[in-house]
Amino acid sequence: MVTFTINGKEVQGQKDWTILDVARWEGIPIPTLCHHPAVEPYGACRLCVVEVDEGRRTRIVISCMYPVKEGIKVRTDTPRVQNVRRWIMQLLLDESPASSYLKELAKSFDVKPSRFQKAGVSFACHLCGLCVRACQEVVGIQALTFSNRGLKKEIASPLQMGSKDCISCGNCLYVCPSLGMEQLYARMRA
Amino acid sequence: MSISFKSLETILERHPPSPEHLISALQDVQARFHYLPKEAMTAVCDHLGVPVSRGWAVATFYKSFSLEPQGEHGISVCMGTACHVRGARNLYDKFRRDLGLPGEEGTTRDRKFTLRQVRCLGCCSMGPVAQVDEEIHGNLNQRKAGQLIKLYRKR
Amino acid sequence: MQITTLTDLEAVKARGLAQLYPEKPKILVGMATCGMAAGAQRVLETLQKRAQQLHWDGAVEKTGCIGFCYEEPLVDLIIPGQPRLTYARVDQEFAAEMMTAVAAGTVPEENFLARLDVDDMILDGGPRRFYEGALSGFVAQAPRYEDLDFFKLQRHLAMRNCGFIDPDNLEHYIARGGYFALHRALTSMTPEEVIEAVTVGGLRGRGGGGFPTGVKWASCRKAKGWPKYVLCNADEGDPGAYMDRSLIEGDPHAILEGMLIGAYAIGSTEGYIYVRAEYPLAVKTLQRAILTAREAGLLGQNIFGAGFSFDIKLNLGGGAFVCGESTALMASIEGRPGEPRAKYVRSVEKGLWNLPSNLNNVETWANVPLIIAKGADWYREIGTEGSKGTKIFSLVGQVKNVGLVEVPMGVTIKDMVNLIGGGVPEAREFKAIQIGGPSGGCIPRELWDLPIDFDSLWDAGAMMGSGGMIVMDNSTCMVDVAKFFLDFLIDESCGKCIPCRLGLKRMRDILEEFSSGKGSLADLEELQSLSEAVQDGALCGLGSSGPNPVLTTLRYFRDEYEAHILGRRCPAGVCKDLITYAINQELCNGCMACVRECPQGAITGEKKQPHQLDATLCIKCGACFEVCKFGAVEVS
Ligand SMILES: Cc1cc2nc3c(=O)[nH]c(=O)nc-3n(C[C@H](O)[C@H](O)[C@H](O)COP(=O)(O)O)c2cc1C
Ligand code: FES
Ligand code: FES
């Protein structure tokens, strides 16, 4: 067992647990987007950041991947942590200001769409990659994938055609937190 | 568009069938055809035993791959820092105007030229720099750029 | 032939020396990419053709780049018993003249750059004079390398062989002391002693972070797992830096030897070099060097009969800056997209294929044989307290002497720009240097006494990076520079994490408001807090250091931001929405050059009459400004 503190409270976790695992176990809330218990952590949304005092230095890490260590001091609600989370919410919300799911989430951060919000978009895929990971890790095939990079990055069916590997299991539809998957799912099965 | 199977075979033979050779095999295809034809991409993936989706992810991630056929002459304008502070942006716009390209990068309608941006050709001492096919042209300005296009149009 | 003993090595060395210091005259042409771009190939061909015509009894050979990129093509003349003479900006015509003169037993005086009296030969027992006794004639008066401002503060350690040897020739490399360090390490040092030497020598990574190399090696040696990998980062993504390319093109075996020594210390049998495909000459040079080394038995099984085996594979990068990041680089070698991953488990423990992997930069590797050959104490003497040795910079941008510069750590910015660089162009003012590429920052004139080393730069908000140093004068707009780097990073971001993908874009959008005159002072606060969120939140170094160019320009050039926001003007005359072009009626003498060049037909006028510019048609492309020889086109 590894012993450390979260927000001053002494907690314990197994050696291969992450901070998020322990926090969930203890009922300490940490917001997440790209995390899902059925697949390996991926570390893309960065909403789950926490501040860790490792003794030598204090830094911001993502709780869904950071393995617990003896004696560390974790804080889940410092100004630095809040600043990162608030900006991530702001950026996401401006990408899809009409998404009810994001609007709901944004409320708890007191974030509203800004002057940079995109017009005419009801939802946007935020590339959490749950579909791709579920397809690969749960179903065991790779029918869909990330394509491109940077701002052009998207989830795609290979060669922009129907995917010959897709078995129409619908797992990707099920895990998708936005409404992004429906169109693509239809396309993959074409 | 059909591709020559002979040359594809020789490329495949050079690469042992394991996933780590995906990038180098695609690079060979790119070098041979100047783009990645879909048939070739599928063939490479099948040969190496990787899902097509992974081939697609790689092909779209790296800049050195193109999914469209390229023009006869490639013009790469350096947009590195050294060239930027010496006026590369205005130079690039000049190329774009003269080639009549609507977007940032692309191929002219007559398939004569493909214009693209690159980051540092390693000739910063001669900035701004552009590479046409294999040849590097340094100390360019807008007038020289216009002359270059005229020169290569005739070739 | 196979090289398996010290005797073999000595024999090859003797042969190599006979080629480097021949009894007959020899001409060397600098044929790295910069030389080639300036026309070195044609110069070489002319020299060869002319030599044949004249039945000249000597050799014409190629070599790497000694760093004087602004004087390319460079040609060196080596006549036994004479100093080595360097000629600059050689064209075909002069090459032919030169050969004629040399064949007739004289030396040309035109295009002369400098003479070299002593060859340092640092790896091989010390300096070696090119001639004895007194010189006569023009050569006696000619400036020496040490007399040139560009060369005064330089010390070529990593570049020890660049411009002296034919990079494809293994014998040349060995002649200058190459592979002796490897022999020493394998036959008389334990791996721990090698690591100790590198640690005590104080070598820090030249790829950007400045991490102590010995410490990294030690953790990789300790890590569990087999096989272990030794990797060389030759991805050189910083746009405006090319020292790694030049090292490879000038002296590839130095990198191989460094990797071999590292592999022995770490306990690795397999290595990879990840090199940019955009560097075709560097790729070819490496391919040839690996083959040659393999044929000589310097790569492969049981090297020097010491029971140590190691081989190197070459991987070509696919054009993605992020692949310079260690975890992305490893993903790319595995044949996947170059997406970084969280580094809570370090790659010395779980790297390539989840096995212990040690990654170092090209220049770092090139320094290793030096430390083994000359000893840690010798190496420690060079540089500053916290930063040992030398560093190569590519000094580029708005400065007269552009090129590669290798100086001991701790040289000041002022000396770099004014002495080595020869200052900014006439009638301009030095404003800042940008160092560290997209992860670095801009350092202003007020700080130009700052010594250039890892820690001083870090404190100033910039970083060493790989060594790109771009000089900027008052024609550069700092808001525009910040935008430029953000554009670069947005384009190169892998897009995996939100702070980097969307955060950098938002920063760019805010800057765009400034440069189009739509910003407000409150936006500066917003920019600051967003920068901090990106620094803290991003997954890899690309994102987390991405705000640096913005933050340093904000810190040192706030007045320029305020001029854009409050005054709605761009002091440097760069931001298109805030400037107008006009023709000064007094200075214009009616030469028609701009009238012909303007793509919009916005300039009209008669010959010998001052021209008129119609601002409503002007697209601010700057073509008129470029062609006007009389300074009559004004930007305001
Ligand atoms: C976005 C990014 C790009 C990088 N690019 C390079 C590069 O082009 N060359 C390089 O040697 N190191 C680069 N690095 C640093 C490497 O990750 C790594 O630290 C370095 O190669 C280690 O070698 P060193 O210890 O010898 O410096 C980059 C880092 C980041 C975050
Ligand atoms: S939940 Fe941890 S990064 Fe997304
Ligand atoms: S920045 Fe253009 S060649 Fe280096």
Short mmCIF file of N, CA and C in Angstrom, two decimals, chain B residues 18-24 27-28 50 53-65 78-91 93-94 97-98 105 117-129 131 134-147, chain C residues 33-34 37-38 42 69-70 237-242 245 272 274 276-277 279 313 316-320 322-323 331-339 353 396-399 402-403 470-472 475-476 480-481 484-485 487-488 491-492 494 576 581 597 599-600 619-623 626-627 629:
data_model
loop_
_atom_site.label_atom_id
_atom_site.label_comp_id
_atom_site.label_asym_id
_atom_site.label_seq_id
_atom_site.Cartn_x
_atom_site.Cartn_y
_atom_site.Cartn_z
N SER B 18 6.61 -6.57 -41.01
CA SER B 18 6.27 -6.27 -39.62
C SER B 18 5.93 -4.78 -39.50
N PRO B 19 5.04 -4.45 -38.54
CA PRO B 19 4.43 -3.12 -38.49
C PRO B 19 5.43 -1.96 -38.42
N GLU B 20 6.60 -2.19 -37.82
CA GLU B 20 7.51 -1.07 -37.65
C GLU B 20 7.97 -0.47 -38.97
N HIS B 21 7.81 -1.20 -40.07
CA HIS B 21 8.27 -0.67 -41.36
C HIS B 21 7.22 0.14 -42.10
N LEU B 22 6.10 0.40 -41.42
CA LEU B 22 5.01 1.11 -42.09
C LEU B 22 5.45 2.44 -42.67
N ILE B 23 6.13 3.25 -41.84
CA ILE B 23 6.49 4.59 -42.31
C ILE B 23 7.50 4.52 -43.45
N SER B 24 8.51 3.67 -43.30
CA SER B 24 9.52 3.64 -44.36
C SER B 24 8.95 3.07 -45.64
N GLN B 27 7.05 5.79 -47.22
CA GLN B 27 7.98 6.78 -47.78
C GLN B 27 8.49 6.34 -49.15
N ASP B 28 8.74 5.01 -49.28
CA ASP B 28 9.18 4.51 -50.57
C ASP B 28 8.09 4.68 -51.63
N VAL B 50 -0.81 -4.66 -40.83
CA VAL B 50 -1.41 -3.65 -39.95
C VAL B 50 -2.77 -3.27 -40.53
N SER B 53 -6.58 1.27 -41.06
CA SER B 53 -6.80 2.49 -40.29
C SER B 53 -5.48 3.04 -39.77
N ARG B 54 -4.55 2.17 -39.44
CA ARG B 54 -3.28 2.66 -38.95
C ARG B 54 -2.46 3.28 -40.09
N GLY B 55 -2.53 2.68 -41.25
CA GLY B 55 -1.87 3.27 -42.42
C GLY B 55 -2.42 4.66 -42.68
N TRP B 56 -3.72 4.79 -42.55
CA TRP B 56 -4.37 6.08 -42.80
C TRP B 56 -3.93 7.11 -41.76
N ALA B 57 -3.88 6.67 -40.51
CA ALA B 57 -3.46 7.58 -39.44
C ALA B 57 -2.06 8.11 -39.71
N VAL B 58 -1.16 7.22 -40.11
CA VAL B 58 0.23 7.62 -40.38
C VAL B 58 0.29 8.52 -41.61
N ALA B 59 -0.41 8.12 -42.66
CA ALA B 59 -0.33 8.86 -43.91
C ALA B 59 -0.85 10.29 -43.76
N THR B 60 -1.84 10.48 -42.87
CA THR B 60 -2.39 11.83 -42.72
C THR B 60 -1.64 12.64 -41.67
N PHE B 61 -0.88 11.95 -40.81
CA PHE B 61 -0.19 12.67 -39.73
C PHE B 61 1.07 13.36 -40.23
N TYR B 62 1.85 12.66 -41.02
CA TYR B 62 3.16 13.19 -41.42
C TYR B 62 3.05 14.03 -42.69
N LYS B 63 3.76 15.15 -42.62
CA LYS B 63 3.65 16.11 -43.72
C LYS B 63 4.29 15.64 -45.01
N SER B 64 5.24 14.70 -44.91
CA SER B 64 5.94 14.35 -46.14
C SER B 64 5.10 13.45 -47.05
N PHE B 65 3.94 13.01 -46.55
CA PHE B 65 3.07 12.23 -47.42
C PHE B 65 2.01 13.11 -48.07
N CYS B 78 10.61 28.34 -48.03
CA CYS B 78 10.98 28.21 -46.64
C CYS B 78 10.26 29.25 -45.80
N MET B 79 9.59 28.79 -44.75
CA MET B 79 8.91 29.69 -43.83
C MET B 79 9.55 29.58 -42.45
N GLY B 80 10.82 29.25 -42.42
CA GLY B 80 11.55 29.17 -41.16
C GLY B 80 11.76 30.57 -40.58
N THR B 81 12.25 30.61 -39.36
CA THR B 81 12.36 31.89 -38.66
C THR B 81 13.28 32.86 -39.38
N ALA B 82 14.44 32.35 -39.80
CA ALA B 82 15.41 33.24 -40.43
C ALA B 82 14.84 33.82 -41.71
N CYS B 83 14.16 32.99 -42.47
CA CYS B 83 13.57 33.47 -43.71
C CYS B 83 12.38 34.39 -43.42
N HIS B 84 11.65 34.09 -42.36
CA HIS B 84 10.49 34.92 -42.00
C HIS B 84 10.92 36.36 -41.73
N VAL B 85 11.99 36.52 -40.93
CA VAL B 85 12.38 37.90 -40.62
C VAL B 85 13.01 38.59 -41.83
N ARG B 86 13.25 37.84 -42.88
CA ARG B 86 13.75 38.48 -44.10
C ARG B 86 12.69 38.52 -45.20
N GLY B 87 11.45 38.38 -44.80
CA GLY B 87 10.37 38.66 -45.76
C GLY B 87 9.80 37.46 -46.49
N ALA B 88 9.83 36.28 -45.88
CA ALA B 88 9.34 35.08 -46.57
C ALA B 88 7.83 35.14 -46.82
N ARG B 89 7.09 35.79 -45.91
CA ARG B 89 5.63 35.81 -46.07
C ARG B 89 5.21 36.52 -47.36
N ASN B 90 5.79 37.70 -47.58
CA ASN B 90 5.45 38.42 -48.80
C ASN B 90 5.89 37.64 -50.04
N LEU B 91 7.01 36.97 -49.92
CA LEU B 91 7.51 36.17 -51.03
C LEU B 91 6.54 35.04 -51.34
N ASP B 93 3.35 34.89 -50.69
CA ASP B 93 2.13 35.41 -51.29
C ASP B 93 2.32 35.72 -52.77
N LYS B 94 3.52 36.15 -53.10
CA LYS B 94 3.82 36.41 -54.51
C LYS B 94 3.71 35.11 -55.33
N ARG B 97 0.05 34.23 -55.68
CA ARG B 97 -0.65 35.08 -56.65
C ARG B 97 -0.30 34.69 -58.07
N ASP B 98 1.01 34.53 -58.31
CA ASP B 98 1.43 34.24 -59.68
C ASP B 98 0.95 32.87 -60.15
N GLU B 105 -1.76 26.22 -49.71
CA GLU B 105 -0.87 25.36 -50.46
C GLU B 105 -1.69 24.65 -51.53
N GLN B 117 4.72 25.04 -48.19
CA GLN B 117 5.59 25.72 -47.23
C GLN B 117 6.45 24.69 -46.53
N VAL B 118 7.70 25.00 -46.30
CA VAL B 118 8.54 24.12 -45.50
C VAL B 118 9.18 24.96 -44.40
N ARG B 119 9.70 24.26 -43.40
CA ARG B 119 10.33 24.96 -42.28
C ARG B 119 11.81 24.72 -42.33
N CYS B 120 12.55 25.72 -42.64
CA CYS B 120 14.02 25.71 -42.66
C CYS B 120 14.61 24.64 -43.55
N LEU B 121 15.16 25.10 -44.64
CA LEU B 121 15.87 24.21 -45.55
C LEU B 121 17.34 24.13 -45.18
N GLY B 122 17.70 24.78 -44.09
CA GLY B 122 19.09 24.73 -43.67
C GLY B 122 20.00 25.62 -44.48
N CYS B 123 19.44 26.62 -45.14
CA CYS B 123 20.26 27.56 -45.89
C CYS B 123 19.94 28.97 -45.41
N CYS B 124 19.79 29.12 -44.11
CA CYS B 124 19.32 30.37 -43.53
C CYS B 124 20.20 31.55 -43.96
N SER B 125 21.46 31.26 -44.28
CA SER B 125 22.36 32.35 -44.64
C SER B 125 21.93 33.01 -45.94
N MET B 126 21.09 32.33 -46.72
CA MET B 126 20.70 32.90 -48.00
C MET B 126 19.22 33.29 -48.03
N GLY B 127 18.62 33.41 -46.86
CA GLY B 127 17.18 33.65 -46.79
C GLY B 127 16.77 34.97 -47.42
N PRO B 128 15.54 35.08 -47.92
CA PRO B 128 14.56 33.99 -48.03
C PRO B 128 14.90 33.00 -49.15
N VAL B 129 14.54 31.76 -48.91
CA VAL B 129 14.97 30.66 -49.76
C VAL B 129 13.76 29.90 -50.27
N GLN B 131 12.93 26.19 -52.70
CA GLN B 131 13.50 25.07 -53.41
C GLN B 131 12.54 24.70 -54.53
N GLU B 134 14.82 19.98 -57.16
CA GLU B 134 15.97 19.66 -56.31
C GLU B 134 16.82 20.89 -56.02
N GLU B 135 16.56 21.98 -56.72
CA GLU B 135 17.49 23.09 -56.68
C GLU B 135 17.06 24.18 -55.69
N ILE B 136 18.04 24.68 -54.93
CA ILE B 136 17.73 25.71 -53.95
C ILE B 136 18.06 27.09 -54.51
N HIS B 137 17.14 28.02 -54.38
CA HIS B 137 17.37 29.39 -54.82
C HIS B 137 17.34 30.31 -53.62
N GLY B 138 18.45 31.03 -53.43
CA GLY B 138 18.56 31.87 -52.25
C GLY B 138 18.45 33.35 -52.58
N ASN B 139 18.47 34.16 -51.52
CA ASN B 139 18.39 35.62 -51.63
C ASN B 139 17.29 36.06 -52.59
N LEU B 140 16.12 35.47 -52.44
CA LEU B 140 15.02 35.78 -53.37
C LEU B 140 14.32 37.07 -52.97
N ASN B 141 13.67 37.69 -53.93
CA ASN B 141 12.69 38.72 -53.65
C ASN B 141 11.53 38.48 -54.60
N GLN B 142 10.53 39.34 -54.54
CA GLN B 142 9.33 39.05 -55.31
C GLN B 142 9.61 39.05 -56.81
N ARG B 143 10.50 39.95 -57.23
CA ARG B 143 10.79 40.01 -58.66
C ARG B 143 11.44 38.70 -59.13
N LYS B 144 12.43 38.24 -58.35
CA LYS B 144 13.11 37.00 -58.74
C LYS B 144 12.15 35.82 -58.73
N ALA B 145 11.19 35.85 -57.80
CA ALA B 145 10.21 34.76 -57.72
C ALA B 145 9.40 34.70 -59.01
N GLY B 146 9.00 35.87 -59.49
CA GLY B 146 8.24 35.92 -60.74
C GLY B 146 9.05 35.33 -61.88
N GLN B 147 10.34 35.68 -61.92
CA GLN B 147 11.20 35.17 -62.99
C GLN B 147 11.36 33.65 -62.90
N THR C 33 25.20 21.20 -47.48
CA THR C 33 24.03 21.74 -48.17
C THR C 33 24.17 23.23 -48.47
N CYS C 34 24.73 24.00 -47.50
CA CYS C 34 24.84 25.44 -47.73
C CYS C 34 25.77 25.73 -48.89
N ALA C 37 24.03 24.81 -52.16
CA ALA C 37 23.01 25.78 -52.55
C ALA C 37 23.67 26.99 -53.19
N ALA C 38 24.90 27.28 -52.79
CA ALA C 38 25.59 28.44 -53.35
C ALA C 38 26.34 28.08 -54.63
N ARG C 42 29.09 22.99 -59.06
CA ARG C 42 29.65 23.50 -60.32
C ARG C 42 31.11 23.91 -60.14
N CYS C 69 28.88 30.23 -43.49
CA CYS C 69 27.88 30.00 -44.53
C CYS C 69 27.68 31.21 -45.44
N TYR C 70 27.91 32.40 -44.90
CA TYR C 70 27.63 33.58 -45.71
C TYR C 70 28.71 33.80 -46.76
N GLY C 237 14.13 20.06 -35.56
CA GLY C 237 12.91 20.69 -36.04
C GLY C 237 12.87 22.20 -35.91
N ASP C 238 13.70 22.77 -35.07
CA ASP C 238 13.70 24.22 -34.87
C ASP C 238 13.89 24.94 -36.20
N PRO C 239 12.90 25.74 -36.62
CA PRO C 239 13.00 26.36 -37.93
C PRO C 239 13.97 27.52 -37.92
N GLY C 240 15.17 27.32 -38.29
CA GLY C 240 16.16 28.39 -38.25
C GLY C 240 17.41 27.88 -37.59
N ALA C 241 17.53 26.57 -37.49
CA ALA C 241 18.70 25.95 -36.88
C ALA C 241 19.13 24.80 -37.75
N TYR C 242 20.43 24.70 -37.97
CA TYR C 242 20.89 23.61 -38.83
C TYR C 242 22.25 23.06 -38.43
N ARG C 245 22.46 19.16 -38.80
CA ARG C 245 22.62 18.78 -40.20
C ARG C 245 24.07 18.95 -40.63
N TYR C 272 19.40 3.47 -32.96
CA TYR C 272 18.68 4.07 -34.07
C TYR C 272 19.10 5.53 -34.20
N TYR C 274 17.37 8.83 -35.76
CA TYR C 274 16.14 9.35 -36.36
C TYR C 274 16.46 10.67 -37.02
N ARG C 276 15.83 13.71 -40.08
CA ARG C 276 14.84 14.37 -40.94
C ARG C 276 15.00 13.97 -42.40
N ALA C 277 13.92 13.56 -43.02
CA ALA C 277 13.99 13.21 -44.44
C ALA C 277 14.23 14.43 -45.31
N TYR C 279 16.50 16.37 -45.09
CA TYR C 279 17.95 16.58 -45.20
C TYR C 279 18.56 15.46 -46.05
N LYS C 313 20.60 1.41 -36.86
CA LYS C 313 19.67 1.53 -37.99
C LYS C 313 19.30 2.99 -38.17
N LEU C 316 13.95 7.49 -41.08
CA LEU C 316 13.73 8.81 -41.63
C LEU C 316 12.47 9.43 -41.06
N GLY C 317 12.57 10.65 -40.57
CA GLY C 317 11.41 11.35 -40.05
C GLY C 317 10.48 11.75 -41.18
N GLY C 318 9.21 11.84 -40.87
CA GLY C 318 8.24 12.10 -41.91
C GLY C 318 7.79 13.53 -41.99
N GLY C 319 8.51 14.45 -41.38
CA GLY C 319 8.11 15.84 -41.46
C GLY C 319 7.12 16.18 -40.38
N ALA C 320 7.53 16.11 -39.14
CA ALA C 320 6.67 16.51 -38.03
C ALA C 320 7.58 16.98 -36.91
N VAL C 322 6.98 17.69 -33.91
CA VAL C 322 6.73 17.07 -32.61
C VAL C 322 7.52 15.76 -32.46
N CYS C 323 7.93 15.16 -33.56
CA CYS C 323 8.71 13.92 -33.48
C CYS C 323 10.10 14.14 -32.92
N ALA C 331 7.53 6.67 -30.79
CA ALA C 331 6.32 6.21 -31.46
C ALA C 331 6.55 6.16 -32.96
N SER C 332 7.26 7.14 -33.47
CA SER C 332 7.50 7.20 -34.90
C SER C 332 8.42 6.07 -35.36
N ILE C 333 9.44 5.77 -34.57
CA ILE C 333 10.32 4.64 -34.94
C ILE C 333 9.52 3.34 -34.95
N GLU C 334 8.53 3.25 -34.06
CA GLU C 334 7.70 2.05 -34.03
C GLU C 334 6.73 1.99 -35.20
N GLY C 335 6.70 3.04 -36.00
CA GLY C 335 5.83 3.03 -37.17
C GLY C 335 4.45 3.56 -36.90
N ARG C 336 4.31 4.43 -35.90
CA ARG C 336 3.01 5.00 -35.57
C ARG C 336 3.04 6.52 -35.74
N PRO C 337 1.88 7.18 -35.69
CA PRO C 337 1.88 8.64 -35.70
C PRO C 337 2.66 9.16 -34.50
N GLY C 338 3.32 10.30 -34.66
CA GLY C 338 4.17 10.80 -33.59
C GLY C 338 3.41 11.51 -32.50
N GLU C 339 2.63 10.78 -31.75
CA GLU C 339 1.91 11.39 -30.62
C GLU C 339 2.69 11.15 -29.34
N TRP C 353 9.48 0.45 -27.72
CA TRP C 353 8.85 -0.85 -27.46
C TRP C 353 8.83 -1.18 -25.97
N VAL C 396 21.70 33.55 -37.40
CA VAL C 396 21.02 33.90 -38.65
C VAL C 396 20.11 35.11 -38.46
N GLY C 397 19.44 35.48 -39.49
CA GLY C 397 18.53 36.62 -39.40
C GLY C 397 19.20 37.90 -39.87
N GLN C 398 18.89 39.00 -39.17
CA GLN C 398 19.37 40.31 -39.62
C GLN C 398 20.77 40.61 -39.10
N VAL C 399 21.74 39.87 -39.56
CA VAL C 399 23.11 40.11 -39.14
C VAL C 399 24.01 39.84 -40.34
N VAL C 402 26.41 35.56 -41.35
CA VAL C 402 25.49 34.49 -41.01
C VAL C 402 26.23 33.17 -41.10
N GLY C 403 26.02 32.30 -40.13
CA GLY C 403 26.67 31.01 -40.25
C GLY C 403 26.60 30.21 -38.98
N ILE C 470 18.34 33.78 -33.75
CA ILE C 470 17.90 34.64 -34.84
C ILE C 470 17.99 36.10 -34.40
N VAL C 471 18.77 36.86 -35.12
CA VAL C 471 18.97 38.26 -34.78
C VAL C 471 17.86 39.09 -35.42
N MET C 472 17.27 39.96 -34.62
CA MET C 472 16.19 40.80 -35.13
C MET C 472 16.54 42.25 -34.97
N SER C 475 13.29 46.30 -37.97
CA SER C 475 12.30 46.02 -39.01
C SER C 475 11.46 44.80 -38.63
N THR C 476 11.72 44.23 -37.46
CA THR C 476 10.94 43.06 -37.03
C THR C 476 9.93 43.49 -35.96
N ASP C 480 4.33 40.26 -34.34
CA ASP C 480 4.35 39.39 -35.51
C ASP C 480 5.20 38.15 -35.25
N VAL C 481 6.33 38.34 -34.55
CA VAL C 481 7.19 37.20 -34.23
C VAL C 481 6.45 36.20 -33.34
N PHE C 484 4.13 34.39 -35.43
CA PHE C 484 4.84 33.45 -36.29
C PHE C 484 5.08 32.12 -35.58
N PHE C 485 5.57 32.21 -34.33
CA PHE C 485 5.87 30.97 -33.62
C PHE C 485 4.59 30.22 -33.26
N ASP C 487 1.86 30.23 -35.02
CA ASP C 487 1.44 29.59 -36.27
C ASP C 487 2.20 28.29 -36.48
N PHE C 488 3.50 28.38 -36.25
CA PHE C 488 4.33 27.19 -36.42
C PHE C 488 3.85 26.06 -35.51
N ASP C 491 0.50 24.55 -36.36
CA ASP C 491 0.66 23.70 -37.52
C ASP C 491 1.31 22.37 -37.15
N GLU C 492 2.18 22.39 -36.16
CA GLU C 492 2.96 21.20 -35.84
C GLU C 492 2.40 20.42 -34.64
N CYS C 494 0.44 17.93 -32.41
CA CYS C 494 -0.14 16.64 -32.81
C CYS C 494 -1.64 16.67 -32.62
N LYS C 576 -0.01 44.14 -41.42
CA LYS C 576 -0.59 44.73 -42.62
C LYS C 576 -1.79 45.62 -42.37
N TYR C 581 1.25 52.09 -47.40
CA TYR C 581 2.40 52.40 -48.24
C TYR C 581 2.15 53.74 -48.93
N GLU C 597 6.36 46.41 -61.21
CA GLU C 597 6.33 45.30 -60.27
C GLU C 597 4.98 45.15 -59.56
N PRO C 599 1.56 44.21 -58.50
CA PRO C 599 0.65 43.24 -59.08
C PRO C 599 -0.76 43.81 -59.24
N GLN C 600 -1.06 44.90 -58.57
CA GLN C 600 -2.42 45.43 -58.55
C GLN C 600 -2.61 46.58 -59.53
N ILE C 619 -2.49 46.16 -51.92
CA ILE C 619 -2.69 44.99 -51.06
C ILE C 619 -1.53 44.82 -50.07
N LYS C 620 -0.64 45.80 -50.04
CA LYS C 620 0.47 45.82 -49.07
C LYS C 620 1.37 44.60 -49.20
N CYS C 621 1.67 44.22 -50.43
CA CYS C 621 2.53 43.06 -50.63
C CYS C 621 4.00 43.44 -50.49
N GLY C 622 4.30 44.72 -50.56
CA GLY C 622 5.68 45.15 -50.34
C GLY C 622 6.58 45.02 -51.55
N ALA C 623 6.03 44.66 -52.71
CA ALA C 623 6.87 44.47 -53.90
C ALA C 623 7.56 45.78 -54.30
N GLU C 626 10.50 46.55 -52.10
CA GLU C 626 11.68 45.74 -52.40
C GLU C 626 12.45 46.26 -53.61
N VAL C 627 11.74 46.72 -54.66
CA VAL C 627 12.46 47.08 -55.88
C VAL C 627 12.98 48.52 -55.86
N LYS C 629 15.10 51.52 -55.41
CA LYS C 629 16.51 51.69 -55.05
C LYS C 629 16.75 53.03 -54.37
#
